[in-house]
Amino acid sequence: MNDDFYRIRRLPPYVIAEVNSMRAAARARGDDIIDLGMGNPDLPPPAHVIAKLAEVAAKPDAHGYSASKGIPGLRKAQANYYGRRFGVDVDPETEVVVTLGSKEGLANLAQAITAPGDVVLAPNPSYPIHTFGFIIAGATIRSVPTTPDERYFESLERAMKFTVPKPSVLVMGYPSNPTAETVDLAFYERVVEFAKKHQLWVLSDLAYSEIYFDGKPTPSILQVPGAKDVAIEFTSMSKTYSMAGWRIGFAVGNKTLIAALTRVKSYLDYGAFTPIQAAAVAAINGPQDCVESNRQLYHRRRDVLVESFGRSGWEIPPPRASMFAWAPLPPSLEHLGSLEFSKQLLTHAGVAVAPGVGYGEDGEGFVRIALVENEHRIRQAARNVRKYLQSMGVNTPAKAAN
Ligand SMILES: Cc1ncc(COP(=O)(O)O)c(C=O)c1O
């Protein structure tokens, strides 16, 4: 029997899983691990959203199969969100589809539009589904940088000039997971122009649309006039409303791509549980003070992380958005590499982080730190890190972090 399955063979060992299983083993031994590894929000969804879920779940007729592309009220709510937040008009019938989280949407769109051997441009480092969604679908990935500067556009130009067959899709996600880099509208204008010139589909992942700091809201690619000719954008309830386990997200934009995703999904799923979709409507159409207070909370955690880790001898550049910091390894420990450094932090400091190499080879030299523990725990992590750094002979500032 052949057990060398084509798709499985194309999936490398999941580096981050190594640290995850060490963390699970440490916890099973009773160790207190401060978990800044996964981007799993530690906050609850708003109370009125949970109340709506319970209310609709109590109805006897709410338990059948739902609508694969999402109930009309939820697609309308998402269209309204694009109108009020970005000033973008979208048709809830033809330009919006509800997904079982944005990850599912990205993966199934990749299935819908990729033929084996197609070339897809994706950032390195990147959130894994940006590459593996397409690799599973049989595509070849050509990496482009994540940093949205001149080098990014140069590498797009080179890719179009020298790759055979010509790339058909460009994937991007800002604020970036893992690097937390952000872009402005001028960047998206250039991307849309480039995509039109080269007949490229653009997939934008805007999972952190509402987690931005320093008062600079994150733009949507769909704000660029004519972007809908080439682009589709994914957003998520997971981080904005701390509903990660509920599995609700959206794709919005180009009608052809929305139709392709909707069609594949119609073969694969029956839509999210109706009470969850109804509660998602309540979240998007209801009071938004929870979004603002969560933004402020992540902002404070970011400041505490940067300040307390800095005082422990590890300089961390402050992220402008997302729920992550992208931290270069302390210079004198660079030789360890991000995987070994992450393992040592877990073992000797009781702090879990995600090794940068898990997001692509250009993530080497960095770790991703998620803002998913409270300020007190982040300060505790900083104290533990200080002791670990001292044990490794790293010079730490004279005054202990507190
Ligand atoms: C950039 C990015 N896209 C998508 C996702 C997945 O989100 P969802 O829960 O909507 O599937 C994540 C989750 O961490 C993410 O960081």
Short mmCIF file of C-alpha atoms in Angstrom, two decimals, residues 17 49 51 62-63 72 74 78 91 95 133 167 178 203 227 246 275 303 322 333 360 380:
data_model
loop_
_atom_site.label_atom_id
_atom_site.label_comp_id
_atom_site.label_asym_id
_atom_site.label_seq_id
_atom_site.Cartn_x
_atom_site.Cartn_y
_atom_site.Cartn_z
CA ALA A 17 4.90 22.14 17.08
CA VAL A 49 -22.45 38.45 21.95
CA ALA A 51 -25.96 36.24 25.31
CA ALA A 62 -31.62 26.92 14.97
CA HIS A 63 -29.85 23.57 14.89
CA PRO A 72 -27.80 37.11 4.69
CA LEU A 74 -24.18 38.44 8.55
CA GLN A 78 -19.91 42.73 7.11
CA ASP A 91 -22.53 44.05 -2.32
CA GLU A 95 -18.88 40.42 -2.86
CA GLY A 133 -2.73 26.65 1.61
CA PRO A 167 2.95 33.93 -11.04
CA PRO A 178 4.62 37.35 12.42
CA LEU A 203 -5.18 38.05 -1.60
CA ALA A 227 -8.97 47.24 -6.16
CA TRP A 246 -15.97 30.29 17.21
CA PRO A 275 -26.41 30.77 16.57
CA ASP A 303 4.32 48.97 26.28
CA SER A 322 -1.22 43.27 15.64
CA LEU A 333 22.77 34.52 21.59
CA GLY A 360 9.93 30.71 6.89
CA GLN A 380 7.12 38.10 35.49
#
